[in-house]
PDB file of C-alpha atoms in Angstrom:
ATOM      1  CA  PHE A  19       4.201-190.593 -15.045  1.00 98.00           C
ATOM      2  CA  GLY A  20       7.301-190.415 -14.176  1.00 98.00           C
ATOM      3  CA  THR A  21      10.187-189.019 -16.674  1.00 98.00           C
ATOM      4  CA  TRP A  22      13.139-190.304 -14.141  1.00 97.00           C
ATOM      5  CA  LYS A  23      16.013-190.997 -16.639  1.00 96.00           C
ATOM      6  CA  LEU A  24      13.479-190.129 -20.177  1.00 98.00           C
ATOM      7  CA  GLU A  25      15.656-187.134 -22.413  1.00 98.00           C
ATOM      8  CA  GLY A  26      15.975-185.599 -25.363  1.00 98.00           C
ATOM      9  CA  THR A  27      12.728-186.809 -27.965  1.00 98.00           C
ATOM     10  CA  ALA A  28      12.546-189.473 -25.778  1.00 98.00           C
ATOM     11  CA  CYS A  29      11.236-187.719 -23.008  1.00 98.00           C
ATOM     12  CA  TYR A  30       9.100-185.389 -24.862  1.00 98.00           C
ATOM     13  CA  ASN A  31       7.554-188.363 -27.421  1.00 98.00           C
ATOM     14  CA  ALA A  32       6.394-190.100 -23.416  1.00 98.00           C
ATOM     15  CA  VAL A  33       5.112-187.257 -22.330  1.00 98.00           C
ATOM     16  CA  ARG A  34       2.865-186.640 -25.657  1.00 98.00           C
ATOM     17  CA  TRP A  35       1.457-189.805 -25.354  1.00 98.00           C
ATOM     18  CA  ALA A  36       1.236-190.135 -21.604  1.00 98.00           C
ATOM     19  CA  LEU A  37      -0.759-186.760 -22.081  1.00 98.00           C
ATOM     20  CA  GLU A  38      -2.812-188.153 -25.028  1.00 98.00           C
ATOM     21  CA  LEU A  39      -4.160-191.787 -22.992  1.00 98.00           C
ATOM     22  CA  GLY A  40      -5.776-189.187 -20.220  1.00 98.00           C
ATOM     23  CA  LEU A  41      -2.797-189.149 -17.693  1.00 98.00           C
ATOM     24  CA  ARG A  42      -2.514-185.505 -16.135  1.00 98.00           C
ATOM     25  CA  HIS A  43      -0.429-186.055 -13.298  1.00 98.00           C
ATOM     26  CA  ILE A  44       3.181-185.095 -14.664  1.00 98.00           C
ATOM     27  CA  ASP A  45       6.626-185.656 -12.394  1.00 98.00           C
ATOM     28  CA  THR A  46       9.989-184.391 -13.142  1.00 98.00           C
ATOM     29  CA  ALA A  47      12.930-182.570 -11.662  1.00 98.00           C
ATOM     30  CA  GLU A  48      15.995-180.422 -11.436  1.00 98.00           C
ATOM     31  CA  ALA A  49      18.321-183.323 -11.571  1.00 98.00           C
ATOM     32  CA  TYR A  50      16.262-184.992 -14.590  1.00 98.00           C
ATOM     33  CA  GLY A  51      17.849-182.608 -16.963  1.00 98.00           C
ATOM     34  CA  ASN A  52      14.257-183.055 -19.112  1.00 98.00           C
ATOM     35  CA  GLU A  53      11.975-179.945 -17.649  1.00 98.00           C
ATOM     36  CA  ALA A  54      12.461-178.647 -20.921  1.00 98.00           C
ATOM     37  CA  GLU A  55      11.345-181.462 -22.822  1.00 98.00           C
ATOM     38  CA  VAL A  56       8.811-181.891 -20.529  1.00 98.00           C
ATOM     39  CA  GLY A  57       7.576-178.344 -20.811  1.00 98.00           C
ATOM     40  CA  ARG A  58       7.625-178.467 -24.645  1.00 98.00           C
ATOM     41  CA  ALA A  59       5.422-181.708 -24.669  1.00 98.00           C
ATOM     42  CA  LEU A  60       2.685-180.055 -22.419  1.00 98.00           C
ATOM     43  CA  ARG A  61       2.162-177.145 -24.651  1.00 98.00           C
ATOM     44  CA  ASP A  62       2.127-178.993 -27.505  1.00 98.00           C
ATOM     45  CA  SER A  63      -0.766-181.414 -26.423  1.00 98.00           C
ATOM     46  CA  GLY A  64      -3.139-178.719 -26.285  1.00 97.00           C
ATOM     47  CA  VAL A  65      -4.282-180.061 -22.728  1.00 98.00           C
ATOM     48  CA  PRO A  66      -5.242-176.763 -20.520  1.00 98.00           C
ATOM     49  CA  ARG A  67      -3.112-176.203 -17.603  1.00 98.00           C
ATOM     50  CA  GLU A  68      -5.849-176.440 -15.153  1.00 98.00           C
ATOM     51  CA  GLU A  69      -6.201-179.907 -16.012  1.00 98.00           C
ATOM     52  CA  LEU A  70      -2.498-180.611 -15.574  1.00 98.00           C
ATOM     53  CA  PHE A  71      -1.302-181.542 -12.091  1.00 98.00           C
ATOM     54  CA  LEU A  72       2.727-180.593 -12.668  1.00 98.00           C
ATOM     55  CA  ALA A  73       4.874-181.808  -9.740  1.00 98.00           C
ATOM     56  CA  THR A  74       8.566-180.951  -9.479  1.00 98.00           C
ATOM     57  CA  LYS A  75      11.981-181.095  -7.555  1.00 98.00           C
ATOM     58  CA  ALA A  76      14.333-178.887  -6.140  1.00 98.00           C
ATOM     59  CA  THR A  77      17.905-180.764  -6.159  1.00 98.00           C
ATOM     60  CA  SER A  78      20.927-178.477  -6.164  1.00 98.00           C
ATOM     61  CA  VAL A  79      19.596-176.347  -3.036  1.00 97.00           C
ATOM     62  CA  ALA A  80      18.502-179.495  -0.807  1.00 97.00           C
ATOM     63  CA  LEU A  81      21.766-181.326  -1.344  1.00 97.00           C
ATOM     64  CA  GLY A  82      24.102-178.379  -0.629  1.00 96.00           C
ATOM     65  CA  MET A  83      24.928-178.299  -4.161  1.00 97.00           C
ATOM     66  CA  ALA A  84      24.204-174.930  -4.097  1.00 97.00           C
ATOM     67  CA  GLU A  85      24.007-172.147  -1.380  1.00 96.00           C
ATOM     68  CA  PRO A  86      19.600-171.333   0.599  1.00 97.00           C
ATOM     69  CA  ALA A  87      19.949-168.143  -1.158  1.00 97.00           C
ATOM     70  CA  TYR A  88      19.458-169.740  -5.000  1.00 98.00           C
ATOM     71  CA  LEU A  89      16.496-171.592  -4.719  1.00 98.00           C
ATOM     72  CA  GLU A  90      14.310-168.237  -6.380  1.00 98.00           C
ATOM     73  CA  ALA A  91      16.791-168.549  -8.976  1.00 98.00           C
ATOM     74  CA  VAL A  92      17.205-172.553  -9.612  1.00 98.00           C
ATOM     75  CA  PHE A  93      12.825-172.117  -9.543  1.00 98.00           C
ATOM     76  CA  ALA A  94      12.821-169.111 -12.538  1.00 98.00           C
ATOM     77  CA  GLY A  95      15.015-171.459 -14.472  1.00 98.00           C
ATOM     78  CA  GLN A  96      11.985-173.991 -14.076  1.00 98.00           C
ATOM     79  CA  LEU A  97       9.309-172.627 -14.817  1.00 98.00           C
ATOM     80  CA  GLN A  98      10.752-171.600 -17.610  1.00 98.00           C
ATOM     81  CA  ALA A  99      11.713-174.398 -18.958  1.00 98.00           C
ATOM     82  CA  LEU A 100       8.923-175.776 -18.300  1.00 98.00           C
ATOM     83  CA  GLN A 101       7.400-173.545 -19.942  1.00 98.00           C
ATOM     84  CA  THR A 102       4.410-172.670 -16.923  1.00 98.00           C
ATOM     85  CA  GLU A 103       3.238-169.451 -14.387  1.00 98.00           C
ATOM     86  CA  TYR A 104       2.918-171.824 -11.729  1.00 98.00           C
ATOM     87  CA  ILE A 105       3.640-175.432 -10.225  1.00 98.00           C
ATOM     88  CA  ASP A 106       1.262-177.490  -8.324  1.00 98.00           C
ATOM     89  CA  VAL A 107       3.359-178.712  -6.414  1.00 98.00           C
ATOM     90  CA  TYR A 108       7.266-178.452  -5.125  1.00 99.00           C
ATOM     91  CA  MET A 109       9.247-180.585  -3.538  1.00 98.00           C
ATOM     92  CA  LEU A 110      13.077-180.803  -2.124  1.00 98.00           C
ATOM     93  CA  HIS A 111      14.283-183.520  -3.684  1.00 98.00           C
ATOM     94  CA  ALA A 112      15.928-185.459  -0.642  1.00 97.00           C
ATOM     95  CA  ALA A 113      17.055-184.264   2.739  1.00 94.00           C
ATOM     96  CA  GLY A 114      20.190-183.293   1.939  1.00 94.00           C
ATOM     97  CA  VAL A 115      20.903-179.894   4.243  1.00 94.00           C
ATOM     98  CA  LYS A 116      20.650-180.237   7.737  1.00 94.00           C
ATOM     99  CA  GLY A 117      20.838-176.760  10.686  1.00 94.00           C
ATOM    100  CA  GLU A 118      20.152-173.314   9.538  1.00 96.00           C
ATOM    101  CA  SER A 119      20.754-174.464   6.055  1.00 96.00           C
ATOM    102  CA  PHE A 120      17.717-176.808   6.025  1.00 97.00           C
ATOM    103  CA  ARG A 121      15.991-174.104   7.833  1.00 98.00           C
ATOM    104  CA  ALA A 122      17.048-171.526   5.198  1.00 98.00           C
ATOM    105  CA  VAL A 123      16.186-173.795   2.302  1.00 98.00           C
ATOM    106  CA  TRP A 124      12.864-174.127   3.588  1.00 98.00           C
ATOM    107  CA  GLN A 125      11.941-171.020   3.858  1.00 98.00           C
ATOM    108  CA  GLY A 126      12.334-170.089   0.887  1.00 98.00           C
ATOM    109  CA  MET A 127      10.126-172.507  -0.489  1.00 98.00           C
ATOM    110  CA  GLU A 128       7.691-171.184   1.608  1.00 98.00           C
ATOM    111  CA  ARG A 129       8.525-167.464   0.290  1.00 98.00           C
ATOM    112  CA  LEU A 130       7.202-169.209  -2.796  1.00 98.00           C
ATOM    113  CA  LEU A 131       3.764-170.748  -1.413  1.00 98.00           C
ATOM    114  CA  GLU A 132       3.393-167.512  -0.462  1.00 98.00           C
ATOM    115  CA  ALA A 133       3.958-165.582  -3.740  1.00 98.00           C
ATOM    116  CA  GLY A 134       0.867-167.903  -5.337  1.00 98.00           C
ATOM    117  CA  ARG A 135       4.199-169.499  -7.516  1.00 98.00           C
ATOM    118  CA  VAL A 136       3.632-172.771  -6.080  1.00 98.00           C
ATOM    119  CA  ARG A 137       0.351-174.218  -4.956  1.00 98.00           C
ATOM    120  CA  ALA A 138       1.720-176.603  -2.558  1.00 98.00           C
ATOM    121  CA  LEU A 139       4.882-178.050  -0.548  1.00 98.00           C
ATOM    122  CA  GLY A 140       6.551-181.839  -0.705  1.00 98.00           C
ATOM    123  CA  VAL A 141       9.114-182.882   0.104  1.00 98.00           C
ATOM    124  CA  SER A 142      10.815-186.244  -1.310  1.00 98.00           C
ATOM    125  CA  ASN A 143      13.237-189.201  -0.339  1.00 97.00           C
ATOM    126  CA  PHE A 144      12.446-187.757   3.435  1.00 97.00           C
ATOM    127  CA  GLY A 145      12.399-190.743   6.312  1.00 96.00           C
ATOM    128  CA  VAL A 146      10.683-190.488   9.553  1.00 97.00           C
ATOM    129  CA  GLY A 147      13.296-188.601  11.122  1.00 95.00           C
ATOM    130  CA  ASP A 148      13.706-186.197   8.309  1.00 97.00           C
ATOM    131  CA  LEU A 149      10.413-185.223   8.574  1.00 98.00           C
ATOM    132  CA  GLU A 150       9.832-184.782  12.318  1.00 97.00           C
ATOM    133  CA  GLU A 151      12.868-182.333  11.911  1.00 97.00           C
ATOM    134  CA  LEU A 152      11.213-180.250   9.464  1.00 98.00           C
ATOM    135  CA  TRP A 153       7.667-180.432  11.530  1.00 98.00           C
ATOM    136  CA  ALA A 154       9.531-178.926  14.313  1.00 97.00           C
ATOM    137  CA  PHE A 155      10.122-175.114  12.652  1.00 97.00           C
ATOM    138  CA  ALA A 156       8.397-175.319   9.649  1.00 98.00           C
ATOM    139  CA  LYS A 157       6.129-172.515   9.331  1.00 98.00           C
ATOM    140  CA  HIS A 158       3.759-174.426   5.950  1.00 98.00           C
ATOM    141  CA  LYS A 159       4.494-177.869   6.658  1.00 98.00           C
ATOM    142  CA  PRO A 160       4.530-179.853   2.997  1.00 98.00           C
ATOM    143  CA  VAL A 161       1.685-181.903   2.473  1.00 98.00           C
ATOM    144  CA  TYR A 162       2.771-184.570  -0.248  1.00 98.00           C
ATOM    145  CA  LEU A 163       5.621-187.220   0.569  1.00 98.00           C
ATOM    146  CA  GLN A 164       7.500-188.506  -2.422  1.00 98.00           C
ATOM    147  CA  ASN A 165       9.544-191.775  -1.478  1.00 98.00           C
ATOM    148  CA  ILE A 166       9.907-195.084  -2.722  1.00 97.00           C
ATOM    149  CA  PHE A 167       7.245-197.450  -1.889  1.00 97.00           C
ATOM    150  CA  LYS A 168       7.423-201.522  -3.828  1.00 96.00           C
ATOM    151  CA  VAL A 169       6.931-204.422  -2.662  1.00 96.00           C
ATOM    152  CA  TYR A 170      10.480-204.757  -1.349  1.00 95.00           C
ATOM    153  CA  LYS A 171      11.164-201.145   0.268  1.00 95.00           C
ATOM    154  CA  PRO A 172       7.770-199.860   0.516  1.00 95.00           C
ATOM    155  CA  GLY A 173       8.915-196.410   2.306  1.00 95.00           C
ATOM    156  CA  GLU A 174      12.487-196.026   2.825  1.00 93.00           C
ATOM    157  CA  GLN A 175      15.553-196.798   0.582  1.00 89.00           C
ATOM    158  CA  ILE A 176      17.819-197.286   4.166  1.00 88.00           C
ATOM    159  CA  LEU A 177      15.680-198.478   7.260  1.00 88.00           C
ATOM    160  CA  GLY A 178      15.431-195.295   9.476  1.00 85.00           C
ATOM    161  CA  GLY A 179      15.691-197.228  12.653  1.00 84.00           C
ATOM    162  CA  LYS A 180      11.721-196.124  13.263  1.00 91.00           C
ATOM    163  CA  ASP A 181       8.818-198.193  14.967  1.00 91.00           C
ATOM    164  CA  THR A 182       6.260-195.992  12.430  1.00 95.00           C
ATOM    165  CA  SER A 183       6.536-196.257   8.934  1.00 96.00           C
ATOM    166  CA  PRO A 184       6.715-192.887   6.106  1.00 97.00           C
ATOM    167  CA  LEU A 185       3.557-194.025   5.234  1.00 98.00           C
ATOM    168  CA  GLN A 186       2.316-194.660   8.461  1.00 97.00           C
ATOM    169  CA  TRP A 187       4.116-190.855   9.603  1.00 98.00           C
ATOM    170  CA  ALA A 188       2.420-189.305   6.883  1.00 98.00           C
ATOM    171  CA  ARG A 189      -0.833-190.445   7.158  1.00 97.00           C
ATOM    172  CA  SER A 190      -1.181-188.842  10.848  1.00 98.00           C
ATOM    173  CA  HIS A 191       0.087-185.904   9.555  1.00 98.00           C
ATOM    174  CA  GLY A 192      -2.050-185.155   7.022  1.00 97.00           C
ATOM    175  CA  MET A 193      -0.033-186.119   4.454  1.00 98.00           C
ATOM    176  CA  VAL A 194      -0.251-187.520   0.941  1.00 98.00           C
ATOM    177  CA  MET A 195       2.802-190.532  -0.631  1.00 98.00           C
ATOM    178  CA  VAL A 196       3.321-191.164  -3.738  1.00 98.00           C
ATOM    179  CA  GLY A 197       5.561-193.375  -4.247  1.00 98.00           C
ATOM    180  CA  TYR A 198       8.517-194.065  -7.442  1.00 97.00           C
ATOM    181  CA  SER A 199      10.126-197.620  -8.501  1.00 96.00           C
ATOM    182  CA  ALA A 200       7.233-199.454  -8.295  1.00 97.00           C
ATOM    183  CA  ILE A 201       8.865-202.409 -10.333  1.00 96.00           C
ATOM    184  CA  ASN A 202      12.465-201.235 -10.295  1.00 93.00           C
ATOM    185  CA  SER A 203      14.755-203.932  -8.545  1.00 87.00           C
ATOM    186  CA  TRP A 204      17.435-201.726  -7.261  1.00 83.00           C
ATOM    187  CA  PRO A 205      19.033-202.123  -5.036  1.00 81.00           C
ATOM    188  CA  HIS A 206      17.987-206.060  -5.048  1.00 82.00           C
ATOM    189  CA  LEU A 207      19.377-208.902  -7.551  1.00 84.00           C
ATOM    190  CA  LEU A 208      15.567-209.764  -8.278  1.00 91.00           C
ATOM    191  CA  PRO A 209      13.383-207.911 -10.170  1.00 94.00           C
ATOM    192  CA  PRO A 210      10.174-207.629  -8.367  1.00 96.00           C
ATOM    193  CA  MET A 211       8.593-208.240 -11.995  1.00 96.00           C
ATOM    194  CA  GLU A 212       9.977-211.742 -11.298  1.00 97.00           C
ATOM    195  CA  ASP A 213       9.242-212.216  -8.111  1.00 96.00           C
ATOM    196  CA  PRO A 214       7.329-215.326  -8.161  1.00 95.00           C
ATOM    197  CA  HIS A 215       4.966-214.145  -5.209  1.00 95.00           C
ATOM    198  CA  VAL A 216       3.806-211.714  -8.154  1.00 97.00           C
ATOM    199  CA  LEU A 217       3.907-213.422 -10.872  1.00 97.00           C
ATOM    200  CA  ALA A 218       1.455-216.131  -9.216  1.00 95.00           C
ATOM    201  CA  ILE A 219      -0.251-213.396  -8.860  1.00 96.00           C
ATOM    202  CA  ALA A 220      -0.483-211.669 -12.227  1.00 96.00           C
ATOM    203  CA  ARG A 221      -1.930-215.673 -13.777  1.00 95.00           C
ATOM    204  CA  THR A 222      -4.725-215.330 -11.410  1.00 94.00           C
ATOM    205  CA  HIS A 223      -5.947-211.833 -12.464  1.00 95.00           C
ATOM    206  CA  GLY A 224      -5.160-211.800 -15.893  1.00 96.00           C
ATOM    207  CA  LYS A 225      -3.065-209.256 -15.056  1.00 97.00           C
ATOM    208  CA  THR A 226       0.969-208.271 -15.767  1.00 98.00           C
ATOM    209  CA  PRO A 227       3.067-207.991 -13.203  1.00 98.00           C
ATOM    210  CA  SER A 228       4.299-204.329 -13.322  1.00 98.00           C
ATOM    211  CA  GLN A 229       0.014-203.907 -13.010  1.00 98.00           C
ATOM    212  CA  VAL A 230       0.112-205.630 -10.130  1.00 98.00           C
ATOM    213  CA  LEU A 231       2.785-204.245  -8.143  1.00 98.00           C
ATOM    214  CA  HIS A 232       1.456-200.907  -8.897  1.00 98.00           C
ATOM    215  CA  ARG A 233      -2.352-201.909  -8.209  1.00 97.00           C
ATOM    216  CA  TRP A 234      -0.305-203.233  -4.498  1.00 97.00           C
ATOM    217  CA  SER A 235       0.776-199.828  -4.036  1.00 97.00           C
ATOM    218  CA  LEU A 236      -3.212-197.789  -4.638  1.00 97.00           C
ATOM    219  CA  GLN A 237      -4.628-200.479  -2.193  1.00 95.00           C
ATOM    220  CA  ARG A 238      -2.095-199.442   0.583  1.00 95.00           C
ATOM    221  CA  GLY A 239      -3.231-195.820  -0.263  1.00 96.00           C
ATOM    222  CA  VAL A 240      -0.337-194.669  -2.073  1.00 98.00           C
ATOM    223  CA  ALA A 241      -0.493-193.144  -5.551  1.00 98.00           C
ATOM    224  CA  VAL A 242       2.071-193.776  -8.249  1.00 98.00           C
ATOM    225  CA  ILE A 243       3.924-192.190 -11.294  1.00 98.00           C
ATOM    226  CA  PRO A 244       5.068-195.111 -13.619  1.00 97.00           C
ATOM    227  CA  LYS A 245       6.987-194.217 -15.802  1.00 96.00           C
ATOM    228  CA  ALA A 246       7.976-195.755 -19.217  1.00 97.00           C
ATOM    229  CA  SER A 247       8.889-194.553 -22.752  1.00 97.00           C
ATOM    230  CA  SER A 248       7.035-196.543 -25.367  1.00 98.00           C
ATOM    231  CA  ARG A 249       3.046-195.933 -25.755  1.00 98.00           C
ATOM    232  CA  ASP A 250       1.796-199.254 -25.313  1.00 98.00           C
ATOM    233  CA  ARG A 251       3.998-199.981 -21.677  1.00 98.00           C
ATOM    234  CA  ILE A 252       2.553-196.141 -20.799  1.00 98.00           C
ATOM    235  CA  ARG A 253      -1.172-197.707 -21.558  1.00 98.00           C
ATOM    236  CA  GLU A 254      -0.363-200.842 -19.377  1.00 98.00           C
ATOM    237  CA  ASN A 255       0.744-198.963 -16.474  1.00 97.00           C
ATOM    238  CA  ALA A 256      -2.284-196.718 -17.002  1.00 97.00           C
ATOM    239  CA  ALA A 257      -4.831-200.010 -16.899  1.00 97.00           C
ATOM    240  CA  LEU A 258      -5.062-200.298 -13.230  1.00 97.00           C
ATOM    241  CA  LEU A 259      -8.004-199.579 -11.777  1.00 96.00           C
ATOM    242  CA  ASP A 260     -10.484-202.238 -13.409  1.00 96.00           C
ATOM    243  CA  PHE A 261      -9.318-204.659 -11.185  1.00 95.00           C
ATOM    244  CA  GLU A 262      -8.930-205.372  -6.933  1.00 95.00           C
ATOM    245  CA  LEU A 263      -6.441-207.450  -5.503  1.00 95.00           C
ATOM    246  CA  THR A 264      -7.749-210.214  -2.926  1.00 86.00           C
ATOM    247  CA  PRO A 265      -6.546-211.793  -0.293  1.00 85.00           C
ATOM    248  CA  GLU A 266      -3.752-213.894  -1.430  1.00 78.00           C
ATOM    249  CA  ALA A 267      -1.966-210.444  -2.049  1.00 83.00           C
ATOM    250  CA  ALA A 268      -1.327-210.132   1.299  1.00 86.00           C
ATOM    251  CA  ALA A 269       1.619-212.237   0.607  1.00 89.00           C
ATOM    252  CA  LEU A 270       3.141-209.079  -0.546  1.00 95.00           C
ATOM    253  CA  ASP A 271       3.104-206.973   2.142  1.00 94.00           C
ATOM    254  CA  GLY A 272       5.740-209.211   3.824  1.00 93.00           C
ATOM    255  CA  LEU A 273       8.222-209.666   1.296  1.00 94.00           C
ATOM    256  CA  SER A 274      10.038-206.562   2.726  1.00 94.00           C
ATOM    257  CA  THR A 275      10.578-208.860   5.518  1.00 94.00           C
ATOM    258  CA  LEU A 276      12.304-211.084   3.732  1.00 91.00           C
ATOM    259  CA  GLY A 277      15.217-209.220   2.920  1.00 89.00           C
ATOM    260  CA  GLU A 278      15.258-207.496   5.711  1.00 92.00           C
ATOM    261  CA  SER A 279      14.900-209.176   8.561  1.00 92.00           C
ATOM    262  CA  THR A 280      17.817-210.557  10.573  1.00 91.00           C
ATOM    263  CA  HIS A 281      18.342-213.557  13.262  1.00 88.00           C
ATOM    264  CA  GLU A 282      17.129-211.031  16.091  1.00 90.00           C
ATOM    265  CA  ALA A 283      14.237-209.126  14.929  1.00 92.00           C
ATOM    266  CA  VAL A 284      11.758-208.876  11.711  1.00 93.00           C
ATOM    267  CA  ARG A 285      12.408-205.509  10.292  1.00 94.00           C
ATOM    268  CA  PRO A 286      11.135-203.091   8.825  1.00 94.00           C
ATOM    269  CA  PRO A 287       9.017-203.420  12.794  1.00 93.00           C
ATOM    270  CA  TRP A 288       6.195-201.702  11.011  1.00 93.00           C
ATOM    271  CA  ALA A 289       5.612-204.785   7.928  1.00 93.00           C
ATOM    272  CA  ALA A 290       3.034-207.459   8.040  1.00 91.00           C
ATOM    273  CA  ASP A 291       5.374-210.722   8.992  1.00 92.00           C
ATOM    274  CA  THR A 292       3.301-212.593   6.803  1.00 91.00           C
ATOM    275  CA  PHE A 293       5.436-215.472   7.151  1.00 91.00           C
ATOM    276  CA  GLY A 294       6.165-215.642  10.605  1.00 92.00           C
ATOM    277  CA  LEU A 295       9.108-214.741  10.880  1.00 93.00           C
ATOM    278  CA  ALA A 296       9.179-213.909  14.481  1.00 91.00           C
ATOM    279  CA  ARG A 297       7.971-217.408  15.325  1.00 89.00           C
ATOM    280  CA  ALA A 298      10.824-218.919  13.297  1.00 82.00           C
ATOM    281  CA  GLN A 299      13.029-216.886  15.465  1.00 75.00           C
ATOM    282  CA  SER A 300      11.947-217.188  18.816  1.00 61.00           C
ATOM    283  CA  PRO A 301      14.155-219.663  21.141  1.00 58.00           C
ATOM    284  CA  ALA A 302      11.237-222.590  21.858  1.00 48.00           C
ATOM    285  CA  ALA A 303      10.097-222.501  18.293  1.00 43.00           C
ATOM    286  CA  ALA A 304      13.561-223.293  17.597  1.00 43.00           C
ATOM    287  CA  SER A 305      14.617-225.648  20.308  1.00 43.00           C
ATOM    288  CA  THR A 306      11.057-227.478  20.026  1.00 43.00           C
ATOM    289  CA  PRO A 307      11.215-231.277  17.723  1.00 43.00           C
ATOM    290  CA  PRO A 308       9.285-231.062  14.728  1.00 40.00           C
ATOM    291  CA  PRO A 309       6.148-234.258  14.448  1.00 41.00           C
ATOM    292  CA  GLY A 310       8.388-237.755  14.026  1.00 43.00           C
ATOM    293  CA  GLY A 311      11.905-236.657  14.793  1.00 39.00           C
ATOM    294  CA  SER A 312      14.530-234.453  16.256  1.00 35.00           C
ATOM    295  CA  SER A 313      15.234-231.275  15.178  1.00 31.00           C
ATOM    296  CA  GLY A 314      18.764-232.336  14.003  1.00 32.00           C
ATOM    297  CA  GLU A 315      17.211-235.215  11.954  1.00 29.00           C
ATOM    298  CA  ALA A 316      14.922-231.952  10.249  1.00 31.00           C
ATOM    299  CA  ALA A 317      17.889-230.348   9.847  1.00 29.00           C
ATOM    300  CA  MET A 318      19.286-233.201   7.471  1.00 24.00           C
ATOM    301  CA  GLY A 319      16.374-233.467   5.836  1.00 33.00           C
ATOM    302  CA  ARG A 320      16.364-229.699   4.339  1.00 31.00           C
ATOM    303  CA  ARG A 321      20.220-230.119   3.932  1.00 29.00           C
ATOM    304  CA  ARG A 322      18.758-233.101   1.357  1.00 35.00           C
TER     305      ARG A 322
END
């Protein structure tokens, strides 16, 4: 269950409802400013700590807003706010600092792991290049990658120019990937829940667009942490295991290419070319007249 942009009483109530409905993976961050509300909800829920999977992130140190030496103090404050003695997975919120500062921050994370205050290490908003840099020096590798993952942006907010997706890279290096913002429209104009492909599939399965989008992530091997502020929406987003998307859902695999491709290349290079954009880009396809008329006539027909 995600808690980004949930604050105060709304955050407390939402976390309580999520726990009452059986969710046990709770995600927050230093930057969210809601760890105290999350901690209070966890305490008041009565759910034993060993049944919970609590994930949070270090933000200020990761982004260079505080020196690496402050990481332990930041972490201690997070433990106090969350009212727990350990964190199941502790992440760097982004790949902000570089070079020796990056190394120093990660070594601080490793010390928390070695002290038993953190069960596993992770990173968030890391591209393949960032992961490769970290892998080159980390003694304890991250096992958890939390990135944007939705039909328009399956793994990266901004394409990093690599031929391998963050999901492919993570799998090949023994990492689990968790996706956020499956239904968030940013930075696109068309919200995913209004996409005609998504709506058609939702009608076919008798499910909501949100359920289709989150189920799509699950079937791609990516865990989800949907956020909601009402009990009904939390219940809706949790009902993802009683159906499976049929082959026509492959259309969703190619939606990212419609927004990222150029006249020169299908992008992302690792995405499925579901809509045949590569054929449309080939010189042969562009110069071959369609049956029954010239290419100019066809173009005029399209304008009409």
